[in-house]
Amino acid sequence: DAKTTQPNSMESNEEEPVHLPCNHSTISGTDYIHWYRQLPSQGPEYVIHGLTSNVNNRMASLAIAEDRKSSTLILHRATLRDAAVYYCILRGLNNDYKLSFGAGTTVTVRA
Amino acid sequence: EADIYQTPRYLVIGTGKKITLECSQTMGHDKMYWYQQDPGMELHLIHYSYGVNSTEKGDLSSESTVSRIRTEHFPLTLESARPSHTSQYLCASSEGGRRGETQYFGPGTRLLVL
């Protein structure tokens, strides 16, 4: 599977936007970009995914670079409940539906 | 809202005991997974199943075993628990069939082997 690179940590103030970058320079044309997050003491939860176009849902927005070698997860107004580890994952044709989690980005939200 | 359940949520047990971690989902998903996660560390896939009577080893070697006799149920068993098995165990399921599919995770079981 193609690998992703994320910063180890990011800090934000409450009610401010958070932009989480993810680099995936070896992405293939058929790889989907998925984001999950894991709140403290909980299992991961799905946030958003996309292929080529930017995507929006009730939780976040996903901005995908035109060359698809990077993407950014955008939390429009961070709340204390958004403090979590955020994982950027690529899913391709041959990964047997498994998810490969890296270290992710630990997001801290200041009140 | 995902309907995937794990019991127990916390388990403290002595070395040598046999334990079974339960995982059930009510979404009718064909694919189910077990991940292991040490505190502050990455998740690692240890078992997965494509459907009834299908089980496969994951990326991380584990002494645990799994079974899939019913679609909704995917228990994990340790025949003889050891302190090295202390970890968090997370169960997940997915509908399968598409690369854009979502995996739904249970709340996890935190296991401490003394």
PDB file of C-alpha atoms in Angstrom:
ATOM      1  CA  ASP A   1       0.000   0.000   0.000  1.00  0.00           C
ATOM      2  CA  ALA A   2       1.100   3.534  -0.684  1.00  0.00           C
ATOM      3  CA  LYS A   3       2.250   5.296   2.481  1.00  0.00           C
ATOM      4  CA  THR A   4       1.095   8.554   3.996  1.00  0.00           C
ATOM      5  CA  THR A   5       2.991  11.157   5.996  1.00  0.00           C
ATOM      6  CA  GLN A   6       1.342  13.310   8.637  1.00  0.00           C
ATOM      7  CA  PRO A   7       2.673  15.719  11.260  1.00  0.00           C
ATOM      8  CA  ASN A   8       2.895  14.167  14.706  1.00  0.00           C
ATOM      9  CA  SER A   9       0.800  16.821  16.403  1.00  0.00           C
ATOM     10  CA  MET A  10      -1.158  20.032  15.910  1.00  0.00           C
ATOM     11  CA  GLU A  11      -2.723  22.502  18.286  1.00  0.00           C
ATOM     12  CA  SER A  12      -5.751  24.660  17.759  1.00  0.00           C
ATOM     13  CA  ASN A  13      -7.961  27.032  19.673  1.00  0.00           C
ATOM     14  CA  GLU A  14     -11.601  26.242  20.210  1.00  0.00           C
ATOM     15  CA  GLU A  15     -13.931  27.497  17.450  1.00  0.00           C
ATOM     16  CA  GLU A  16     -11.036  28.060  15.064  1.00  0.00           C
ATOM     17  CA  PRO A  17     -10.481  25.988  11.903  1.00  0.00           C
ATOM     18  CA  VAL A  18      -7.989  23.148  11.869  1.00  0.00           C
ATOM     19  CA  HIS A  19      -6.161  22.116   8.703  1.00  0.00           C
ATOM     20  CA  LEU A  20      -4.578  18.669   8.899  1.00  0.00           C
ATOM     21  CA  PRO A  21      -2.169  17.890   6.059  1.00  0.00           C
ATOM     22  CA  CYS A  22      -1.375  14.483   4.639  1.00  0.00           C
ATOM     23  CA  ASN A  23       1.266  13.713   2.032  1.00  0.00           C
ATOM     24  CA  HIS A  24       0.858  10.667  -0.178  1.00  0.00           C
ATOM     25  CA  SER A  25       3.279  11.210  -3.027  1.00  0.00           C
ATOM     26  CA  THR A  26       3.186   7.551  -4.160  1.00  0.00           C
ATOM     27  CA  ILE A  27      -0.604   7.382  -4.424  1.00  0.00           C
ATOM     28  CA  SER A  28      -1.907   5.407  -7.376  1.00  0.00           C
ATOM     29  CA  GLY A  29      -4.740   6.462  -9.609  1.00  0.00           C
ATOM     30  CA  THR A  30      -7.155   4.011  -7.989  1.00  0.00           C
ATOM     31  CA  ASP A  31      -6.380   4.771  -4.320  1.00  0.00           C
ATOM     32  CA  TYR A  32      -9.072   6.354  -2.189  1.00  0.00           C
ATOM     33  CA  ILE A  33      -8.033   8.767   0.574  1.00  0.00           C
ATOM     34  CA  HIS A  34      -9.713   7.975   3.897  1.00  0.00           C
ATOM     35  CA  TRP A  35      -9.632   9.824   7.187  1.00  0.00           C
ATOM     36  CA  TYR A  36     -10.451   8.284  10.541  1.00  0.00           C
ATOM     37  CA  ARG A  37     -10.088   9.688  14.010  1.00  0.00           C
ATOM     38  CA  GLN A  38      -9.695   8.093  17.402  1.00  0.00           C
ATOM     39  CA  LEU A  39     -10.896   9.895  20.485  1.00  0.00           C
ATOM     40  CA  PRO A  40      -9.272   9.035  23.805  1.00  0.00           C
ATOM     41  CA  SER A  41     -10.266   5.607  25.109  1.00  0.00           C
ATOM     42  CA  GLN A  42     -12.438   4.867  22.071  1.00  0.00           C
ATOM     43  CA  GLY A  43     -12.217   2.954  18.833  1.00  0.00           C
ATOM     44  CA  PRO A  44     -11.503   4.810  15.595  1.00  0.00           C
ATOM     45  CA  GLU A  45     -14.392   6.400  13.748  1.00  0.00           C
ATOM     46  CA  TYR A  46     -14.752   7.256  10.090  1.00  0.00           C
ATOM     47  CA  VAL A  47     -14.521  10.938   9.212  1.00  0.00           C
ATOM     48  CA  ILE A  48     -14.500  11.312   5.439  1.00  0.00           C
ATOM     49  CA  HIS A  49     -13.083   9.890   2.223  1.00  0.00           C
ATOM     50  CA  GLY A  50     -12.528  10.985  -1.372  1.00  0.00           C
ATOM     51  CA  LEU A  51     -10.923  10.072  -4.655  1.00  0.00           C
ATOM     52  CA  THR A  52     -10.305  13.192  -6.725  1.00  0.00           C
ATOM     53  CA  SER A  53     -12.841  15.886  -5.903  1.00  0.00           C
ATOM     54  CA  ASN A  54     -13.123  17.820  -2.670  1.00  0.00           C
ATOM     55  CA  VAL A  55     -15.676  16.350  -0.283  1.00  0.00           C
ATOM     56  CA  ASN A  56     -17.805  17.797   2.478  1.00  0.00           C
ATOM     57  CA  ASN A  57     -19.862  16.152   5.196  1.00  0.00           C
ATOM     58  CA  ARG A  58     -21.247  17.122   8.556  1.00  0.00           C
ATOM     59  CA  MET A  59     -17.964  16.383  10.308  1.00  0.00           C
ATOM     60  CA  ALA A  60     -15.327  17.863   8.025  1.00  0.00           C
ATOM     61  CA  SER A  61     -14.155  18.775   4.549  1.00  0.00           C
ATOM     62  CA  LEU A  62     -11.497  17.030   2.513  1.00  0.00           C
ATOM     63  CA  ALA A  63      -9.447  19.040   0.073  1.00  0.00           C
ATOM     64  CA  ILE A  64      -7.484  16.946  -2.420  1.00  0.00           C
ATOM     65  CA  ALA A  65      -4.618  18.437  -4.397  1.00  0.00           C
ATOM     66  CA  GLU A  66      -4.958  18.407  -8.144  1.00  0.00           C
ATOM     67  CA  ASP A  67      -2.053  15.953  -8.513  1.00  0.00           C
ATOM     68  CA  ARG A  68      -3.493  13.920  -5.598  1.00  0.00           C
ATOM     69  CA  LYS A  69      -0.102  13.753  -3.908  1.00  0.00           C
ATOM     70  CA  SER A  70      -1.454  15.491  -0.841  1.00  0.00           C
ATOM     71  CA  SER A  71      -4.722  16.232   0.893  1.00  0.00           C
ATOM     72  CA  THR A  72      -5.978  18.310   3.795  1.00  0.00           C
ATOM     73  CA  LEU A  73      -8.657  17.492   6.307  1.00  0.00           C
ATOM     74  CA  ILE A  74     -10.442  20.637   7.442  1.00  0.00           C
ATOM     75  CA  LEU A  75     -12.335  20.909  10.699  1.00  0.00           C
ATOM     76  CA  HIS A  76     -14.195  24.172  10.240  1.00  0.00           C
ATOM     77  CA  ARG A  77     -14.721  25.057  13.893  1.00  0.00           C
ATOM     78  CA  ALA A  78     -12.784  22.969  16.340  1.00  0.00           C
ATOM     79  CA  THR A  79     -14.454  21.966  19.571  1.00  0.00           C
ATOM     80  CA  LEU A  80     -12.974  20.250  22.604  1.00  0.00           C
ATOM     81  CA  ARG A  81     -14.622  17.065  21.393  1.00  0.00           C
ATOM     82  CA  ASP A  82     -12.475  17.158  18.253  1.00  0.00           C
ATOM     83  CA  ALA A  83      -9.332  16.437  20.288  1.00  0.00           C
ATOM     84  CA  ALA A  84      -8.219  13.090  18.900  1.00  0.00           C
ATOM     85  CA  VAL A  85      -5.659  11.276  16.780  1.00  0.00           C
ATOM     86  CA  TYR A  86      -6.464  11.734  13.087  1.00  0.00           C
ATOM     87  CA  TYR A  87      -5.358   9.096  10.610  1.00  0.00           C
ATOM     88  CA  CYS A  88      -4.939   9.562   6.865  1.00  0.00           C
ATOM     89  CA  ILE A  89      -5.155   6.212   5.055  1.00  0.00           C
ATOM     90  CA  LEU A  90      -4.990   5.149   1.427  1.00  0.00           C
ATOM     91  CA  ARG A  91      -7.118   2.267   0.230  1.00  0.00           C
ATOM     92  CA  GLY A  92      -6.346   0.628  -3.085  1.00  0.00           C
ATOM     93  CA  LEU A  93      -7.416  -2.265  -5.219  1.00  0.00           C
ATOM     94  CA  ASN A  94      -5.236  -4.907  -3.577  1.00  0.00           C
ATOM     95  CA  ASN A  95      -5.490  -4.197   0.127  1.00  0.00           C
ATOM     96  CA  ASP A  96      -8.151  -6.818   0.845  1.00  0.00           C
ATOM     97  CA  TYR A  97     -10.342  -4.213   2.549  1.00  0.00           C
ATOM     98  CA  LYS A  98      -7.843  -3.854   5.397  1.00  0.00           C
ATOM     99  CA  LEU A  99      -6.912  -0.497   6.900  1.00  0.00           C
ATOM    100  CA  SER A 100      -3.247   0.282   7.579  1.00  0.00           C
ATOM    101  CA  PHE A 101      -3.021   2.866  10.333  1.00  0.00           C
ATOM    102  CA  GLY A 102       0.113   4.941  10.776  1.00  0.00           C
ATOM    103  CA  ALA A 103       0.925   7.116  13.758  1.00  0.00           C
ATOM    104  CA  GLY A 104      -1.564   9.815  12.782  1.00  0.00           C
ATOM    105  CA  THR A 105      -1.716  13.435  13.944  1.00  0.00           C
ATOM    106  CA  THR A 106      -2.602  14.157  17.554  1.00  0.00           C
ATOM    107  CA  VAL A 107      -4.861  17.209  17.626  1.00  0.00           C
ATOM    108  CA  THR A 108      -5.083  19.255  20.814  1.00  0.00           C
ATOM    109  CA  VAL A 109      -7.827  21.848  21.153  1.00  0.00           C
ATOM    110  CA  ARG A 110      -7.355  24.672  23.628  1.00  0.00           C
ATOM    111  CA  ALA A 111     -10.400  26.182  25.330  1.00  0.00           C
TER     112      ALA A 111
ATOM    113  CA  GLU B   1     -24.572   5.361  14.320  1.00  0.00           C
ATOM    114  CA  ALA B   2     -22.573   2.147  14.160  1.00  0.00           C
ATOM    115  CA  ASP B   3     -23.997  -0.949  15.839  1.00  0.00           C
ATOM    116  CA  ILE B   4     -20.938  -2.916  16.831  1.00  0.00           C
ATOM    117  CA  TYR B   5     -20.447  -4.106  20.359  1.00  0.00           C
ATOM    118  CA  GLN B   6     -17.564  -5.502  22.349  1.00  0.00           C
ATOM    119  CA  THR B   7     -17.592  -7.200  25.720  1.00  0.00           C
ATOM    120  CA  PRO B   8     -16.082  -6.975  28.173  1.00  0.00           C
ATOM    121  CA  ARG B   9     -14.873  -3.381  27.981  1.00  0.00           C
ATOM    122  CA  TYR B  10     -12.203  -4.039  30.606  1.00  0.00           C
ATOM    123  CA  LEU B  11     -10.706  -7.332  31.734  1.00  0.00           C
ATOM    124  CA  VAL B  12      -8.056  -8.057  34.352  1.00  0.00           C
ATOM    125  CA  ILE B  13      -7.025 -11.684  34.452  1.00  0.00           C
ATOM    126  CA  GLY B  14      -4.227 -13.897  35.690  1.00  0.00           C
ATOM    127  CA  THR B  15      -1.594 -15.599  33.594  1.00  0.00           C
ATOM    128  CA  GLY B  16      -2.610 -18.919  32.086  1.00  0.00           C
ATOM    129  CA  LYS B  17      -6.348 -18.248  31.966  1.00  0.00           C
ATOM    130  CA  LYS B  18      -8.366 -18.810  28.815  1.00  0.00           C
ATOM    131  CA  ILE B  19     -10.263 -15.728  27.680  1.00  0.00           C
ATOM    132  CA  THR B  20     -12.711 -14.898  24.921  1.00  0.00           C
ATOM    133  CA  LEU B  21     -13.323 -11.366  23.765  1.00  0.00           C
ATOM    134  CA  GLU B  22     -16.744 -10.945  22.228  1.00  0.00           C
ATOM    135  CA  CYS B  23     -17.609  -8.835  19.192  1.00  0.00           C
ATOM    136  CA  SER B  24     -21.034  -8.530  17.602  1.00  0.00           C
ATOM    137  CA  GLN B  25     -22.475  -6.319  14.889  1.00  0.00           C
ATOM    138  CA  THR B  26     -26.080  -5.885  13.834  1.00  0.00           C
ATOM    139  CA  MET B  27     -25.445  -4.316  10.447  1.00  0.00           C
ATOM    140  CA  GLY B  28     -25.235  -7.563   8.514  1.00  0.00           C
ATOM    141  CA  HIS B  29     -21.690  -6.809   7.416  1.00  0.00           C
ATOM    142  CA  ASP B  30     -19.768  -9.610   5.761  1.00  0.00           C
ATOM    143  CA  LYS B  31     -16.302  -8.410   6.719  1.00  0.00           C
ATOM    144  CA  MET B  32     -15.044  -8.237  10.278  1.00  0.00           C
ATOM    145  CA  TYR B  33     -11.643  -7.402  11.745  1.00  0.00           C
ATOM    146  CA  TRP B  34      -9.650  -7.506  14.965  1.00  0.00           C
ATOM    147  CA  TYR B  35      -6.979  -4.892  15.661  1.00  0.00           C
ATOM    148  CA  GLN B  36      -4.526  -4.675  18.538  1.00  0.00           C
ATOM    149  CA  GLN B  37      -3.345  -1.352  19.920  1.00  0.00           C
ATOM    150  CA  ASP B  38      -0.880  -0.692  22.705  1.00  0.00           C
ATOM    151  CA  PRO B  39      -1.248   2.654  24.561  1.00  0.00           C
ATOM    152  CA  GLY B  40      -0.125   5.558  22.407  1.00  0.00           C
ATOM    153  CA  MET B  41       0.845   3.247  19.581  1.00  0.00           C
ATOM    154  CA  GLU B  42      -0.498   2.362  16.147  1.00  0.00           C
ATOM    155  CA  LEU B  43      -3.320  -0.066  15.446  1.00  0.00           C
ATOM    156  CA  HIS B  44      -2.257  -3.374  13.966  1.00  0.00           C
ATOM    157  CA  LEU B  45      -4.545  -5.839  12.207  1.00  0.00           C
ATOM    158  CA  ILE B  46      -4.332  -9.306  13.784  1.00  0.00           C
ATOM    159  CA  HIS B  47      -7.310 -11.170  12.251  1.00  0.00           C
ATOM    160  CA  TYR B  48      -9.988 -10.645   9.639  1.00  0.00           C
ATOM    161  CA  SER B  49     -12.889 -12.490   8.102  1.00  0.00           C
ATOM    162  CA  TYR B  50     -14.636 -12.146   4.750  1.00  0.00           C
ATOM    163  CA  GLY B  51     -17.714 -14.003   5.910  1.00  0.00           C
ATOM    164  CA  VAL B  52     -19.013 -17.066   7.691  1.00  0.00           C
ATOM    165  CA  ASN B  53     -16.381 -19.814   8.026  1.00  0.00           C
ATOM    166  CA  SER B  54     -13.686 -17.469   6.681  1.00  0.00           C
ATOM    167  CA  THR B  55     -10.801 -16.308   8.890  1.00  0.00           C
ATOM    168  CA  GLU B  56      -7.361 -14.970   7.991  1.00  0.00           C
ATOM    169  CA  LYS B  57      -4.282 -13.853   9.880  1.00  0.00           C
ATOM    170  CA  GLY B  58      -3.558 -10.141   9.809  1.00  0.00           C
ATOM    171  CA  ASP B  59      -0.364  -8.169   9.428  1.00  0.00           C
ATOM    172  CA  LEU B  60       0.728  -8.582  13.062  1.00  0.00           C
ATOM    173  CA  SER B  61       1.391 -12.072  14.356  1.00  0.00           C
ATOM    174  CA  SER B  62      -0.851 -12.968  17.280  1.00  0.00           C
ATOM    175  CA  GLU B  63      -1.252 -16.027  19.494  1.00  0.00           C
ATOM    176  CA  SER B  64      -4.986 -15.453  19.559  1.00  0.00           C
ATOM    177  CA  THR B  65      -7.498 -17.331  17.422  1.00  0.00           C
ATOM    178  CA  VAL B  66     -10.845 -16.304  15.966  1.00  0.00           C
ATOM    179  CA  SER B  67     -13.955 -17.976  14.626  1.00  0.00           C
ATOM    180  CA  ARG B  68     -16.841 -16.870  12.408  1.00  0.00           C
ATOM    181  CA  ILE B  69     -19.751 -19.231  12.746  1.00  0.00           C
ATOM    182  CA  ARG B  70     -22.382 -16.501  12.414  1.00  0.00           C
ATOM    183  CA  THR B  71     -22.293 -13.342  10.339  1.00  0.00           C
ATOM    184  CA  GLU B  72     -22.883 -11.089  13.305  1.00  0.00           C
ATOM    185  CA  HIS B  73     -20.403 -12.675  15.705  1.00  0.00           C
ATOM    186  CA  PHE B  74     -16.564 -12.681  15.595  1.00  0.00           C
ATOM    187  CA  PRO B  75     -15.065 -13.760  18.928  1.00  0.00           C
ATOM    188  CA  LEU B  76     -11.337 -13.714  19.706  1.00  0.00           C
ATOM    189  CA  THR B  77      -9.838 -16.321  22.034  1.00  0.00           C
ATOM    190  CA  LEU B  78      -6.588 -16.546  23.945  1.00  0.00           C
ATOM    191  CA  GLU B  79      -6.067 -20.101  25.178  1.00  0.00           C
ATOM    192  CA  SER B  80      -3.512 -19.132  27.811  1.00  0.00           C
ATOM    193  CA  ALA B  81      -3.194 -15.447  28.602  1.00  0.00           C
ATOM    194  CA  ARG B  82       0.246 -13.961  29.277  1.00  0.00           C
ATOM    195  CA  PRO B  83       1.359 -10.482  30.381  1.00  0.00           C
ATOM    196  CA  SER B  84       2.598  -9.865  26.826  1.00  0.00           C
ATOM    197  CA  HIS B  85      -1.050 -10.029  25.704  1.00  0.00           C
ATOM    198  CA  THR B  86      -1.872  -6.909  27.697  1.00  0.00           C
ATOM    199  CA  SER B  87      -3.233  -4.448  25.174  1.00  0.00           C
ATOM    200  CA  GLN B  88      -6.385  -2.928  23.738  1.00  0.00           C
ATOM    201  CA  TYR B  89      -8.303  -5.089  21.262  1.00  0.00           C
ATOM    202  CA  LEU B  90     -10.574  -3.368  18.742  1.00  0.00           C
ATOM    203  CA  CYS B  91     -13.162  -5.079  16.589  1.00  0.00           C
ATOM    204  CA  ALA B  92     -14.457  -3.593  13.345  1.00  0.00           C
ATOM    205  CA  SER B  93     -16.775  -4.485  10.496  1.00  0.00           C
ATOM    206  CA  SER B  94     -17.455  -3.317   6.973  1.00  0.00           C
ATOM    207  CA  GLU B  95     -19.934  -4.040   4.250  1.00  0.00           C
ATOM    208  CA  GLY B  96     -17.222  -4.889   1.784  1.00  0.00           C
ATOM    209  CA  GLY B  97     -17.029  -4.756  -1.958  1.00  0.00           C
ATOM    210  CA  ARG B  98     -15.929  -1.169  -2.478  1.00  0.00           C
ATOM    211  CA  ARG B  99     -12.678   0.700  -1.916  1.00  0.00           C
ATOM    212  CA  GLY B 100     -14.612   3.649  -0.575  1.00  0.00           C
ATOM    213  CA  GLU B 101     -16.304   1.567   2.113  1.00  0.00           C
ATOM    214  CA  THR B 102     -16.277   2.566   5.747  1.00  0.00           C
ATOM    215  CA  GLN B 103     -15.106   0.430   8.641  1.00  0.00           C
ATOM    216  CA  TYR B 104     -17.081   0.705  11.846  1.00  0.00           C
ATOM    217  CA  PHE B 105     -15.239   0.119  15.095  1.00  0.00           C
ATOM    218  CA  GLY B 106     -16.409  -1.099  18.449  1.00  0.00           C
ATOM    219  CA  PRO B 107     -15.384   0.618  21.693  1.00  0.00           C
ATOM    220  CA  GLY B 108     -12.580  -1.852  22.353  1.00  0.00           C
ATOM    221  CA  THR B 109     -11.624  -4.226  25.144  1.00  0.00           C
ATOM    222  CA  ARG B 110      -8.758  -3.253  27.417  1.00  0.00           C
ATOM    223  CA  LEU B 111      -7.018  -6.403  28.591  1.00  0.00           C
ATOM    224  CA  LEU B 112      -4.587  -6.557  31.481  1.00  0.00           C
ATOM    225  CA  VAL B 113      -2.894  -9.874  32.181  1.00  0.00           C
ATOM    226  CA  LEU B 114      -1.157 -10.092  35.536  1.00  0.00           C
TER     227      LEU B 114
END
